[in-house]
Coordinates of C-alpha atoms and ligand atoms in Angstrom, one line a residue:
Chain A
X1 CA -62.6 88.9 206.5
X2 CA -64.9 87.9 203.7
X3 CA -64.3 84.2 203.1
X4 CA -66.7 83.8 200.2
X5 CA -64.2 84.3 197.4
X6 CA -65.7 86.0 194.4
X7 CA -68.0 85.1 191.5
X8 CA -65.0 84.2 189.3
X9 CA -63.4 81.9 191.8
X10 CA -66.8 80.2 192.5
X11 CA -67.4 79.6 188.9
X12 CA -63.9 78.2 188.5
X13 CA -64.5 75.8 191.4
X14 CA -67.7 74.5 189.9
X15 CA -65.9 73.7 186.7
X16 CA -62.6 72.4 188.0
X17 CA -63.1 71.8 191.7
X18 CA -60.4 72.5 194.3
X19 CA -57.8 70.1 192.8
X20 CA -55.7 72.7 190.9
X21 CA -55.3 74.7 194.1
X22 CA -54.6 71.7 196.1
X23 CA -51.8 70.6 193.8
X24 CA -50.2 74.1 193.5
X25 CA -50.3 74.5 197.3
X26 CA -48.9 71.1 198.2
X27 CA -46.2 71.0 195.5
X28 CA -44.9 74.6 195.4
X29 CA -45.9 76.2 198.7
X30 CA -45.6 73.5 201.3
X31 CA -43.0 71.4 199.4
X32 CA -42.5 69.3 202.5
X33 CA -40.2 66.6 201.2
X34 CA -36.6 67.0 200.1
X35 CA -37.7 65.9 196.6
X36 CA -40.5 68.5 196.5
X37 CA -38.1 71.3 197.6
X38 CA -35.7 70.3 194.9
X39 CA -38.6 70.5 192.3
X40 CA -39.6 73.8 193.8
X41 CA -36.0 75.2 193.6
X42 CA -35.7 74.1 190.0
X43 CA -39.1 75.1 188.6
X44 CA -40.2 78.2 190.5
X45 CA -39.0 81.0 188.3
X46 CA -40.9 83.4 186.1
X47 CA -41.5 81.8 182.7
X48 CA -41.2 85.2 181.0
X49 CA -38.2 86.7 182.6
X50 CA -36.6 83.4 183.5
X51 CA -35.7 84.6 187.0
X52 CA -36.4 83.7 190.6
X53 CA -38.3 86.8 191.5
X54 CA -40.2 87.7 194.6
X55 CA -44.0 87.4 194.6
X56 CA -44.0 84.7 192.0
X57 CA -47.6 83.5 191.1
X58 CA -48.8 80.3 189.6
X59 CA -51.7 80.3 187.1
X60 CA -54.6 78.2 188.4
X61 CA -55.7 77.4 184.8
X62 CA -52.5 76.1 183.3
X63 CA -48.9 75.4 184.1
X64 CA -47.4 78.9 184.2
X65 CA -45.4 80.8 186.7
X66 CA -45.1 84.6 186.3
X67 CA -43.7 87.3 188.5
X68 CA -45.7 90.0 190.0
X69 CA -43.0 92.7 190.0
X70 CA -42.6 92.9 186.2
X71 CA -46.3 92.2 185.8
X72 CA -45.7 89.0 183.9
X73 CA -48.5 87.1 185.7
X74 CA -50.8 90.0 184.8
X75 CA -49.8 89.8 181.2
X76 CA -50.4 86.0 181.1
X77 CA -53.9 86.5 182.7
X78 CA -54.8 89.1 180.1
X79 CA -53.5 87.3 177.0
X80 CA -54.8 83.8 178.0
X81 CA -57.9 85.0 179.8
X82 CA -56.7 83.0 182.8
X83 CA -58.0 85.3 185.6
X84 CA -56.9 83.3 188.7
X85 CA -53.4 82.8 190.1
X86 CA -51.9 81.7 193.4
X87 CA -49.3 83.7 195.2
X88 CA -46.4 81.2 195.8
X89 CA -45.2 82.7 199.1
X90 CA -48.4 82.6 201.1
X91 CA -51.0 80.8 198.9
X92 CA -53.4 83.7 198.5
X93 CA -55.5 83.6 195.3
X94 CA -55.4 86.6 193.0
X95 CA -58.4 87.3 190.8
X96 CA -57.4 89.5 187.9
X97 CA -61.0 90.2 187.0
X98 CA -61.6 91.6 190.5
X99 CA -58.2 93.2 190.6
X100 CA -57.4 91.9 194.1
X101 CA -56.7 88.8 196.2
X102 CA -59.9 86.9 197.1
X103 CA -60.3 84.6 200.1
X104 CA -62.3 81.4 199.9
X105 CA -63.2 79.4 203.0
X106 CA -62.7 76.0 201.3
X107 CA -59.3 76.8 199.9
X108 CA -58.1 78.4 203.1
X109 CA -59.0 75.2 204.9
X110 CA -57.1 73.1 202.4
X111 CA -54.1 75.3 202.8
X112 CA -54.2 75.2 206.6
X113 CA -54.7 71.4 206.7
X114 CA -51.8 70.8 204.4
X115 CA -49.5 73.0 206.6
X116 CA -50.7 71.4 209.8
X117 CA -50.0 68.0 208.4
X118 CA -46.5 68.9 207.3
X119 CA -45.9 70.6 210.6
X120 CA -47.0 67.5 212.5
X121 CA -44.5 65.5 210.6
X122 CA -41.9 68.0 211.5
X123 CA -41.3 68.9 207.8
X124 CA -42.3 72.6 208.0
X125 CA -43.1 74.9 210.8
X126 CA -46.6 75.9 211.6
X127 CA -47.1 79.5 210.7
X128 CA -47.9 81.8 213.5
X129 CA -51.3 82.8 212.1
X130 CA -53.5 85.5 213.5
X131 CA -56.1 84.4 215.9
X132 CA -59.3 83.5 214.2
X133 CA -62.0 83.4 216.8
X134 CA -64.5 80.6 216.6
X135 CA -68.2 81.4 216.8
X136 CA -68.2 80.2 220.5
X137 CA -65.3 82.6 221.2
X138 CA -67.1 85.5 219.4
X139 CA -70.2 84.8 221.5
X140 CA -68.1 84.8 224.7
X141 CA -66.5 88.1 223.7
X142 CA -69.9 89.7 223.0
X143 CA -71.3 88.5 226.3
X144 CA -68.2 90.0 228.2
X145 CA -67.7 93.4 226.6
X146 CA -65.2 94.6 229.2
X147 CA -61.7 94.7 227.8
X148 CA -58.5 95.1 229.7
X149 CA -55.8 97.2 228.2
X150 CA -52.3 97.1 229.6
X151 CA -50.8 100.6 230.0
X152 CA -47.5 101.8 231.3
X153 CA -48.9 102.3 234.8
X154 CA -51.0 99.1 234.8
X155 CA -50.4 96.9 237.8
X156 CA -51.8 93.9 236.1
X157 CA -49.6 90.9 236.7
X158 CA -48.7 92.0 240.2
X159 CA -50.3 89.9 242.9
X160 CA -49.3 89.1 246.5
X161 CA -49.2 85.5 247.7
X162 CA -50.4 84.4 251.1
X163 CA -47.7 82.7 253.3
X164 CA -49.0 79.3 254.2
X165 CA -46.6 78.8 257.0
X166 CA -42.9 79.3 256.0
X167 CA -43.8 79.1 252.3
X168 CA -42.0 82.4 251.4
X169 CA -39.4 80.2 249.7
X170 CA -42.1 79.1 247.3
X171 CA -43.8 82.5 246.9
X172 CA -40.7 84.2 245.7
X173 CA -40.0 81.5 243.1
X174 CA -43.6 81.8 241.9
X175 CA -43.1 85.5 241.6
X176 CA -39.9 85.1 239.6
X177 CA -41.5 82.5 237.3
X178 CA -44.7 84.5 236.7
X179 CA -42.5 87.4 235.6
X180 CA -40.2 85.4 233.3
X181 CA -41.2 87.0 229.9
X182 CA -41.1 83.9 227.7
X183 CA -42.8 81.7 230.3
X184 CA -45.6 84.3 230.7
X185 CA -46.1 84.4 226.9
X186 CA -46.3 80.6 226.8
X187 CA -48.9 80.3 229.6
X188 CA -51.0 83.3 228.6
X189 CA -51.1 82.0 225.1
X190 CA -52.6 78.8 226.6
X191 CA -49.9 76.6 224.9
X192 CA -50.0 73.7 227.4
X193 CA -51.5 70.5 226.0
X194 CA -52.0 68.4 229.1
X195 CA -50.3 65.0 229.0
X196 CA -52.0 63.9 232.2
X197 CA -55.6 64.1 230.8
X198 CA -57.1 61.5 233.1
X199 CA -55.4 63.1 236.0
X200 CA -55.1 66.7 235.0
X201 CA -55.6 68.0 238.6
X202 CA -52.3 66.4 239.4
X203 CA -50.5 68.3 236.6
X204 CA -48.2 71.0 237.9
X205 CA -48.1 72.7 234.5
X206 CA -51.9 72.9 234.5
X207 CA -51.7 74.4 237.9
X208 CA -49.1 77.0 236.7
X209 CA -51.5 77.8 233.8
X210 CA -54.2 78.6 236.4
X211 CA -51.7 80.6 238.4
X212 CA -50.8 82.8 235.5
X213 CA -54.5 83.4 234.9
X214 CA -54.9 84.3 238.5
X215 CA -51.9 86.7 238.3
X216 CA -53.1 88.4 235.2
X217 CA -56.8 88.5 236.0
X218 CA -56.5 92.0 237.4
X219 CA -57.7 90.8 240.9
X220 CA -55.8 92.6 243.6
X221 CA -56.4 90.6 246.7
X222 CA -53.5 88.2 247.5
X223 CA -53.7 84.8 246.0
X224 CA -53.6 81.7 248.2
X225 CA -51.4 79.1 246.5
X226 CA -52.5 76.1 248.5
X227 CA -53.2 73.9 245.4
X228 CA -49.7 74.6 244.2
X229 CA -48.2 73.8 247.5
X230 CA -50.1 70.6 247.6
X231 CA -48.9 69.6 244.2
X232 CA -45.3 70.4 245.0
X233 CA -45.5 68.3 248.1
X234 CA -47.0 65.4 246.1
X235 CA -44.4 65.5 243.3
X236 CA -41.3 66.6 245.2
X237 CA -41.6 64.8 248.5
X238 CA -38.4 66.1 249.9
X239 CA -39.9 69.6 250.1
X240 CA -43.0 68.5 252.0
X241 CA -43.6 69.8 255.5
X242 CA -44.0 73.2 257.1
X243 CA -40.3 74.0 257.7
X244 CA -38.5 76.7 255.8
X245 CA -37.0 75.3 252.6
X246 CA -34.3 76.5 250.4
X247 CA -35.6 78.7 247.6
X248 CA -33.0 77.5 245.2
X249 CA -33.7 73.9 245.9
X250 CA -37.4 74.6 245.3
X251 CA -36.7 76.3 242.1
X252 CA -34.8 73.3 240.7
X253 CA -37.4 70.9 241.9
X254 CA -40.2 73.0 240.4
X255 CA -38.4 73.1 237.0
X256 CA -37.9 69.3 237.2
X257 CA -41.5 68.6 237.9
X258 CA -42.8 70.9 235.2
X259 CA -40.3 69.4 232.8
X260 CA -41.5 65.9 233.7
X261 CA -45.1 66.9 233.3
X262 CA -44.4 68.4 229.9
X263 CA -42.8 65.2 228.6
X264 CA -44.4 63.6 225.6
X265 CA -45.5 66.9 224.3
X266 CA -43.0 67.3 221.4
X267 CA -40.4 66.8 224.0
X268 CA -37.9 65.0 221.9
X269 CA -36.2 67.0 219.2
X270 CA -35.4 65.2 215.9
X271 CA -31.7 66.1 216.0
X272 CA -30.9 64.8 219.4
X273 CA -33.2 62.4 221.2
X274 CA -31.6 63.3 224.6
X275 CA -32.3 66.9 224.1
X276 CA -35.7 67.9 225.6
X277 CA -37.7 70.5 223.9
X278 CA -40.3 71.3 226.6
X279 CA -40.9 74.9 227.5
X280 CA -38.7 74.6 230.6
X281 CA -35.7 73.3 228.6
X282 CA -36.3 75.8 225.8
X283 CA -36.1 78.7 228.3
X284 CA -33.7 77.6 231.1
X285 CA -31.3 75.0 229.6
X286 CA -27.8 76.0 228.7
X287 CA -24.8 73.9 227.9
X288 CA -21.7 73.9 230.1
X289 CA -18.4 72.8 228.5
X290 CA -15.9 71.1 230.7
X291 CA -12.3 70.8 229.3
X292 CA -9.9 68.6 231.2
X293 CA -6.3 69.1 230.0
X294 CA -3.7 66.5 230.7
X295 CA -0.7 68.2 232.2
X296 CA 1.6 65.7 230.6
X297 CA 0.6 65.6 227.0
X298 CA -1.7 68.7 226.9
X299 CA -4.4 66.6 225.4
X300 CA -7.9 68.0 226.1
X301 CA -11.0 66.0 226.6
X302 CA -14.2 67.9 226.4
X303 CA -17.7 67.2 227.7
X304 CA -20.8 69.3 227.5
X305 CA -23.6 69.0 230.1
X306 CA -26.9 70.7 230.2
X307 CA -27.7 73.0 233.1
X308 CA -30.6 75.0 234.5
X309 CA -28.7 77.3 236.8
X310 CA -25.2 78.2 237.7
X311 CA -24.1 78.0 241.4
X312 CA -21.4 80.4 242.2
X313 CA -18.9 80.5 245.1
X314 CA -18.6 83.8 246.7
X315 CA -14.8 83.4 246.8
X316 CA -12.4 83.1 249.6
X317 CA -8.7 83.4 250.2
X318 CA -8.0 79.8 249.4
X319 CA -9.0 78.8 245.9
X320 CA -12.1 76.8 245.1
X321 CA -11.6 73.4 246.6
X322 CA -14.1 71.7 244.3
X323 CA -16.6 72.5 241.8
X324 CA -18.1 69.0 241.3
X325 CA -21.6 70.1 242.3
X326 CA -21.7 73.6 241.1
X327 CA -24.1 72.7 238.4
X328 CA -27.6 71.4 238.9
X329 CA -29.7 69.3 236.6
X330 CA -32.8 67.6 237.8
X331 CA -33.4 67.1 241.5
X332 CA -29.9 66.9 242.8
X333 CA -29.4 69.8 245.1
X334 CA -26.3 71.8 245.2
X335 CA -24.0 71.0 248.1
X336 CA -21.9 73.6 249.4
X337 CA -18.3 73.5 250.2
X338 CA -16.7 74.8 253.3
X339 CA -14.2 77.5 253.4
X340 CA -13.9 80.1 256.0
X341 CA -12.4 83.4 254.8
X342 CA -15.1 85.2 252.9
X343 CA -14.5 88.6 251.4
X344 CA -16.5 91.6 252.5
X345 CA -17.7 92.2 249.0
X346 CA -17.3 90.8 245.5
X347 CA -19.0 91.1 242.1
X348 CA -21.0 88.7 240.0
X349 CA -18.5 89.1 237.2
X350 CA -15.7 88.1 239.6
X351 CA -17.7 85.0 240.6
X352 CA -18.2 84.1 237.0
X353 CA -14.5 84.6 236.3
X354 CA -13.6 82.3 239.1
X355 CA -16.2 79.8 237.8
X356 CA -14.7 79.8 234.3
X357 CA -11.0 79.9 235.1
X358 CA -8.8 76.9 234.6
X359 CA -8.2 75.1 237.8
X360 CA -5.5 72.5 238.8
X361 CA -7.1 69.4 240.1
X362 CA -4.1 68.6 242.2
X363 CA -2.1 65.4 242.6
X364 CA -4.7 63.7 244.7
X365 CA -7.3 63.9 241.9
X366 CA -5.6 62.4 238.9
X367 CA -7.8 61.7 235.9
X368 CA -7.3 59.1 233.2
X369 CA -5.9 60.7 230.1
X370 CA -7.2 59.2 226.8
X371 CA -3.9 59.8 225.0
X372 CA -1.5 58.7 227.8
X373 CA -3.9 55.9 228.9
X374 CA -3.0 56.4 232.5
X375 CA -4.1 58.7 235.3
X376 CA -2.5 62.1 235.1
X377 CA -2.6 65.4 236.8
X378 CA -4.9 67.7 234.9
X379 CA -6.5 71.1 234.8
X380 CA -10.2 71.6 234.4
X381 CA -12.0 74.6 233.0
X382 CA -15.7 75.3 232.7
X383 CA -17.1 77.6 230.0
X384 CA -20.5 78.3 228.5
X385 CA -21.0 76.4 225.4
X386 CA -24.6 77.4 224.9
X387 CA -26.2 80.3 226.7
X388 CA -29.8 79.7 228.0
X389 CA -32.5 82.2 227.3
X390 CA -32.9 82.8 231.0
X391 CA -29.9 82.5 233.2
X392 CA -30.4 81.8 236.9
X393 CA -27.3 82.5 239.1
X394 CA -27.3 80.9 242.5
X395 CA -25.0 82.6 244.9
X396 CA -23.8 80.1 247.4
X397 CA -24.7 81.9 250.6
X398 CA -25.4 78.8 252.7
X399 CA -22.5 76.8 254.0
X400 CA -23.2 73.4 255.5
X401 CA -20.7 71.1 257.0
X402 CA -20.9 68.3 259.6
X403 CA -19.9 70.9 262.2
X404 CA -21.9 73.9 261.3
X405 CA -24.5 75.6 259.1
X406 CA -23.9 79.2 258.4
X407 CA -24.9 82.0 256.1
X408 CA -22.4 84.1 254.2
X409 CA -23.5 87.7 253.9
X410 CA -20.8 88.9 251.5
X411 CA -22.1 91.7 249.5
X412 CA -22.2 90.7 245.8
X413 CA -22.8 93.5 243.4
X414 CA -24.5 92.6 240.2
X415 CA -25.3 94.6 237.1
X416 CA -28.6 95.5 235.4
X417 CA -27.2 94.3 232.1
X418 CA -24.7 91.5 231.8
X419 CA -22.5 90.5 228.9
X420 CA -21.7 86.8 229.0
X421 CA -19.3 86.9 226.0
X422 CA -16.1 86.5 228.0
X423 CA -17.4 83.4 229.8
X424 CA -18.2 81.5 226.6
X425 CA -16.3 78.5 225.3
X426 CA -15.7 80.2 222.0
X427 CA -13.5 82.7 223.9
X428 CA -11.3 80.1 225.4
X429 CA -8.0 79.8 223.6
X430 CA -5.8 76.7 223.5
X431 CA -3.7 77.6 226.5
X432 CA -6.8 77.3 228.6
X433 CA -7.0 81.0 229.3
X434 CA -9.8 83.3 228.4
X435 CA -8.9 85.9 225.9
X436 CA -8.9 89.3 227.4
X437 CA -9.7 91.2 224.2
X438 CA -13.1 91.8 222.7
X439 CA -13.2 89.2 219.9
X440 CA -15.0 89.4 216.7
X441 CA -17.9 87.5 218.3
X442 CA -21.1 89.4 218.1
X443 CA -21.5 90.2 221.8
X444 CA -24.9 91.7 221.3
X445 CA -26.2 88.2 221.2
X446 CA -24.8 87.5 224.7
X447 CA -26.3 90.4 226.5
X448 CA -28.7 89.8 229.4
X449 CA -31.0 92.0 231.4
X450 CA -31.9 91.5 235.0
X451 CA -35.6 90.7 235.7
X452 CA -35.9 89.1 239.1
X453 CA -33.8 88.9 242.3
X454 CA -34.6 86.6 245.2
X455 CA -33.3 87.7 248.6
X456 CA -32.8 85.9 251.8
X457 CA -33.1 88.0 255.0
X458 CA -32.0 87.1 258.4
X459 CA -30.0 84.1 259.6
X460 CA -29.9 80.5 258.5
X461 CA -32.1 79.4 261.5
X462 CA -34.7 82.1 261.2
X463 CA -34.8 83.7 257.8
X464 CA -37.3 85.1 255.4
X465 CA -37.4 85.2 251.6
X466 CA -38.5 88.2 249.5
X467 CA -37.9 89.1 245.9
X468 CA -37.8 91.9 243.5
X469 CA -39.4 91.6 240.1
X470 CA -39.4 93.7 237.0
X471 CA -42.5 94.8 235.3
X472 CA -43.0 96.8 232.0
X473 CA -39.3 96.8 231.1
X474 CA -38.1 99.1 233.8
X475 CA -40.4 99.2 236.8
X476 CA -39.4 97.3 239.9
X477 CA -41.6 95.9 242.7
X478 CA -40.7 94.2 245.9
X479 CA -42.8 91.1 246.7
X480 CA -42.9 90.2 250.4
X481 CA -45.5 87.4 250.5
X482 CA -48.9 89.2 250.4
X483 CA -47.3 92.6 250.2
X484 CA -46.3 94.2 247.0
X485 CA -44.5 97.6 247.0
X486 CA -42.8 99.8 244.5
X487 CA -39.0 99.7 244.5
X488 CA -36.2 101.5 242.7
X489 CA -33.6 99.9 240.5
X490 CA -30.9 101.1 243.0
X491 CA -32.7 99.2 245.9
X492 CA -32.7 96.1 243.8
X493 CA -29.0 96.4 242.9
X494 CA -28.0 97.1 246.5
X495 CA -29.9 94.2 247.9
X496 CA -28.3 91.0 249.2
X497 CA -29.0 88.7 246.2
X498 CA -29.4 85.0 246.6
X499 CA -30.8 84.0 243.2
X500 CA -30.4 86.4 240.2
X501 CA -32.5 85.9 237.1
X502 CA -31.4 87.4 233.8
X503 CA -33.0 87.0 230.4
X504 CA -31.4 87.3 227.0
X505 CA -31.9 90.6 225.3
X506 CA -31.7 89.4 221.8
X507 CA -33.3 86.1 221.2
X508 CA -32.0 83.5 218.9
X509 CA -34.2 80.8 217.4
X510 CA -33.4 77.2 216.6
Chain B
X1 CA -31.4 76.6 179.7
X2 CA -27.6 76.4 179.1
X3 CA -27.3 79.0 176.4
X4 CA -29.6 81.3 178.3
X5 CA -27.5 80.9 181.5
X6 CA -24.4 82.1 179.5
X7 CA -26.0 85.3 178.7
X8 CA -26.7 86.2 182.3
X9 CA -24.1 88.2 184.1
X10 CA -22.1 86.1 186.5
X11 CA -23.4 87.5 189.8
X12 CA -26.9 87.0 188.6
X13 CA -26.2 83.3 188.0
X14 CA -24.7 83.2 191.5
X15 CA -27.8 84.7 192.9
X16 CA -29.9 82.1 191.2
X17 CA -27.7 79.4 192.5
X18 CA -27.9 80.7 196.1
X19 CA -31.6 81.1 195.9
X20 CA -32.0 77.5 194.6
X21 CA -29.8 76.2 197.4
X22 CA -31.8 78.1 200.0
X23 CA -35.1 76.6 198.7
X24 CA -33.8 73.1 198.2
X25 CA -32.5 72.8 201.7
X26 CA -35.6 74.4 203.3
X27 CA -33.3 77.1 204.8
X28 CA -35.3 79.8 203.0
X29 CA -38.5 78.8 204.9
X30 CA -36.7 78.6 208.2
X31 CA -35.2 82.0 207.7
X32 CA -38.5 83.4 206.7
X33 CA -40.2 82.0 209.8
X34 CA -37.4 83.3 212.0
X35 CA -37.6 86.8 210.4
X36 CA -41.4 86.7 210.9
X37 CA -41.0 85.9 214.6
X38 CA -38.4 88.6 215.1
X39 CA -40.4 91.2 213.4
X40 CA -43.4 90.3 215.5
X41 CA -41.4 90.4 218.6
X42 CA -39.9 93.9 218.1
X43 CA -43.3 95.4 217.3
X44 CA -42.6 96.0 213.7
X45 CA -45.7 94.0 212.5
X46 CA -48.1 95.7 215.0
X47 CA -46.9 99.1 214.0
X48 CA -47.4 98.4 210.3
X49 CA -50.8 96.8 211.0
X50 CA -51.9 100.0 212.6
X51 CA -50.6 102.0 209.6
X52 CA -52.4 99.7 207.2
X53 CA -55.6 99.9 209.2
X54 CA -55.5 103.7 209.1
X55 CA -55.1 103.7 205.3
X56 CA -58.1 101.3 205.0
X57 CA -60.2 103.4 207.4
X58 CA -59.4 106.6 205.5
X59 CA -60.3 105.4 202.1
X60 CA -62.9 102.7 202.8
X61 CA -62.3 99.0 202.4
X62 CA -64.0 99.0 199.0
X63 CA -61.4 101.4 197.6
X64 CA -58.2 99.6 198.7
X65 CA -56.6 96.5 197.2
X66 CA -53.8 94.5 198.6
X67 CA -51.5 95.9 195.9
X68 CA -52.4 99.5 196.8
X69 CA -51.6 98.7 200.5
X70 CA -48.3 97.0 199.6
X71 CA -47.2 99.9 197.4
X72 CA -48.1 102.4 200.1
X73 CA -46.6 100.7 203.2
X74 CA -43.5 99.2 201.6
X75 CA -41.2 102.3 202.0
X76 CA -42.0 102.7 205.6
X77 CA -41.9 98.9 206.2
X78 CA -38.5 98.6 204.7
X79 CA -37.1 101.6 206.5
X80 CA -38.3 100.5 209.9
X81 CA -36.8 97.0 210.1
X82 CA -34.4 97.2 213.0
X83 CA -30.7 97.0 212.2
X84 CA -30.2 94.2 214.6
X85 CA -32.7 92.0 212.7
X86 CA -31.1 92.8 209.4
X87 CA -27.6 92.1 210.8
X88 CA -28.8 88.8 212.3
X89 CA -30.4 87.6 209.0
X90 CA -27.3 88.6 207.0
X91 CA -25.1 86.7 209.4
X92 CA -27.3 83.6 209.2
X93 CA -27.3 83.7 205.4
X94 CA -23.5 84.0 205.5
X95 CA -23.1 81.1 207.8
X96 CA -25.4 79.0 205.7
X97 CA -23.5 79.8 202.5
X98 CA -20.1 79.1 204.1
X99 CA -21.4 75.6 204.9
X100 CA -22.5 74.9 201.3
X101 CA -19.9 73.0 199.3
X102 CA -19.8 73.9 195.7
X103 CA -20.9 77.5 196.0
Ligands
ZN601 ZN1 -41.2 87.9 185.2
ZN602 ZN1 -52.6 80.2 182.6
ZN603 ZN1 -63.0 87.7 190.9
ZN604 ZN1 -51.4 69.7 232.4
ZN605 ZN1 -37.9 69.2 229.4
ZN606 ZN1 -2.1 62.9 228.5

């Protein structure tokens, strides 16, 4: 883009400097403060037709706003011989003598700096602007003329991982993470600003950045993730050692370390200081609502807790005995409860129904009711208050008790697309039951698509982890450590899932 | 302004009021940013970019102004905004309005 403006703008700048532009841009385009917005709302209308019209322009020579649609700004320019005006939506300068917008390096810089400053103070959002390569980047591009274009059949992004001695539990989580669409966008856009500058080689987020580069470099030989393993051992000591670990436990530990290493980087949102805004929490955090209803006075006490994953019982003939640790946040690992009669097969939807149904806590687990002021028998119901962008379902296949450790091989069928509407808090009616009818809620927003499945093969003593990941919307691949092979959707859906990863189909933004 | 306001039809005054509220609260900028992101995500922007590039290539950069381009791509641009995006934006504006006292 030509950033030298035009002769008219240059002559204007010699006479009046950049101050007129600076004022218009800061008062009427950025309008960062409440006061400025009020002024903008009251004064930004076309002075000729007296309306708020789209593409309003401000004259740079005098105080005049005119719309573009009815050509009132053109008329002003002609009559008053004021040939320069600023577009109030984007800040581009129109030169009526040239008959087009002109771009001036100095004014562009002023505009960008004003926006950055306001964005830093949290007053406005930074515009996602097109990439403007620096001279160093241009040189780099010229020295490396080879370009990689991603086509439908491209295998870029697929890479095997060497097993470093029972580290398949880590490899399959790495495969799932590197194929999480939003996480991939974050890392490939190089968005991580390291908070551990003096000690950046200890930062797990930096290591993940490198890993994404490795995965998407186009190299086909398997990658050796020893640095990652070393970092995980350092930061999550309970996972150190060469024994087989639980992939789910590793997943939660990895999220926790990444979340901790992101801290400080705009991690605290203005609205709620306890709500973390790091990339992990943006993608994986959902809100789980727990409603405890007093059986005596029907009074409901509600709490909402953040979660990174949902651990689901596979069901048994006797009801759930407890769901105290069905939700994980941070390093606490999901403990599993013991019940013996497991069904041959069940479905993910059934597991979710069980998870969200109201449950009697029984007479031995009385809870203090705020209204009655004494301990009462209660029911408890969990529902989804806020859906995460990526939902991870953990099927509780491992049973540990003092007497035995065993694996449950119940077949759990799970869909390619999942609608979470019926498990949401908004669907729960006052009786504590979930409405069976499709409500007016826009269920498009609650639809998820499967993108990764982690499988555990074999027994609890000698098992092996593999995973399926989705590439290019509908192609599936099986990752077995260093080995990557093509798979069909049917194979994925027929597999014995342990961790199921779904992402939201229609994103909402805060 | 008062006498001028009286001459405007009622729904036009309402529109002005809504617009003012949207700007005052900063909601307009938030919605614009959201819309921008959604349009990028669904490929709308890239598609139009290609279209605009073709026009520029065809005629030569010297013979095209921003206004020419806007006039030419607008019909296609309007028509190709996905329904889901429109629906979402409408819903958000509705929600916003329902939360505004005195409207
Ligand atoms: Zn006008
Ligand atoms: Zn003027
Ligand atoms: Zn000019
Ligand atoms: Zn770092
Ligand atoms: Zn966080
Ligand atoms: Zn009570």
